[in-house]
Amino acid sequence: MSGTAETDPITLEVIRHRLDTIAEEMEATLLRSSCSPIVKEGLDASASLFTVAGGTLAQACAIPVHLGTLIPAVAAILQEFPLETMREGDIYTMNDPYLGGTHLPDFAIVLPVFHGGEPIAIAAAMTHHQDVGGKTAGSVPTDSTEIYQEGLRVPPLRWVRDGIFDEALTKLLRLNVRIPDIFIGDLHAQIAACKIASVRLGELAERHGGAFLVRAFQTLLDRSETMTRAALAALPDGSYRFSDGLDNDGVEFDRRLRICVEITLSGGTIHFDLTGTSGEARGPVNCVPSGSLAAACYAVRAVTDASIPNNAGCFRPISLTLPEGSLVNPRPPAPVNARTATIKRVTGCMLGALAQAAPDRMPAANAGALVVMAFGGRSIRHGTFVTGDLLAGGSGASQDCDGVDAIETDATNCMNVPAEAMELEAPIRVTRCALRKDTGGAGLHRGGLGLVKEFEVLPDAPDGVSFSHRGERHFLPPPGMAGGGDGGCALSYIQRADGRREEIPSKMVTRLAPGEKVSVGTAGGAGWGEPRARERRAVIEDVANGKTTVEAARDVYGLTDTPAEAG
């Protein structure tokens, strides 16, 4: 093909959109080919394309935590296996958080793409695996005190050479997990996603030429950088601060943890300084640097123009200060499996600081928590099983509208596991799923509501099941904005067989006997604006829809003649 990428904007746009389509096809392949409910139903997996230098080229609409942490994961593999040593048909894997990963359940699969014998791109996929070993089924022990308790730890390794699998590595992987067939099946789904990318990129290279594509990729990244720097330069220069906290670390339940973010905007650059954040925790809420990088990438995309092509160019203006030995830069072997809560709080602090620079673009705080649960054991009907669920809270209200009820927000983007899917996989019955009244922060615009979901262990598991609950916002509510009220706190408890109600202090690892129930209630999003400025009609509708109680309508919103709420 004649011409250059720099002088052919139409071809550049065609290639850009094709790359986005390939990334989405990777994601569809990944989700449809996987075996575990947490991927098939919960969508806890992501796919990306990279340049041969390891720069993000295109991303599927998936999990921002994964998409951001794939960047250092690919970099770690390229460092261990330089590009010139890679061959067509090679496949690489890793999950070690201290070598570029995020937490042990998130395995990366990386495949170099060749055309005409030359590497032209890299395909990568990351999946949260239902189990990777460790002390508890599901590999999210909220009481772990070192990473060795959390599961199988894999450095950057070559799994496939010239199309031939390393069977010794396969045996090692299978031997260290509770559900090996599902685990290997999900890894092969990741491989399938990367292989479809290889096919589609090969077709694109046949049309345009491999060398031309590589030049076009670089031009696309440069364009996104220019546009992002311009968008950041349009914001007022200066430093902006925000802080928030975590309930506890899962080990020291009475110790609140602090996250502090200072953002400095200067001439089209943005620096995130997390100095002042609590030191590393005994429990597993520690977050390796890849998590804060993912949060920063998300925050920049949230505050800049959504039409800017999403690639490594968008991330070049970003820099971070992460104090060593802190919650956001722990030293090995600190445990890290519950890092999602920390990443979400870091993201919320970044957005809270940016709201001071761009108040018209930022809503009030969302629930800031993705409740992760894991159930595991043996049942008469299912044999050995490991399953789980992912529950979201409400989003924050904005100056234009109410928040959304029970929806994933910011750095996570999963779905809950349907009751039917869980009940097919495990001796668990879902007995209730509903919105939680009055959990949306009051305001001119109300925050989104959290939800409550209840689970019962069936007699089919005569020895009971292990249960892990990884929650947040049980003690520190999402803060309101512009006079709006805080979101409602989370509340989870176990109804024991002897009639006791045992409240879960945000995080817990325990066992459930047949007949015992777990009730998980998520937090609501914060409100925006003064509650008594809310339209009377909107309050009445909330009462009629069971979202606000009559008491809250009277005491918080000031309505004295509200009709009775719906039954």
PDB file of C-alpha atoms in Angstrom, residues 540-548 566:
ATOM      1  CA  ILE A 540     -43.539  10.884  46.207  1.00  0.00           C
ATOM      2  CA  GLU A 541     -42.500   8.626  43.328  1.00  0.00           C
ATOM      3  CA  ASP A 542     -39.597   7.268  45.388  1.00  0.00           C
ATOM      4  CA  VAL A 543     -41.984   6.435  48.229  1.00  0.00           C
ATOM      5  CA  ALA A 544     -44.457   4.804  45.840  1.00  0.00           C
ATOM      6  CA  ASN A 545     -41.641   2.750  44.269  1.00  0.00           C
ATOM      7  CA  GLY A 546     -40.354   1.574  47.629  1.00  0.00           C
ATOM      8  CA  LYS A 547     -37.040   3.422  47.331  1.00  0.00           C
ATOM      9  CA  THR A 548     -37.647   5.932  50.133  1.00  0.00           C
ATOM     10  CA  ALA A 566     -46.088   0.774  48.392  1.00  0.00           C
TER      11      ALA A 566
END
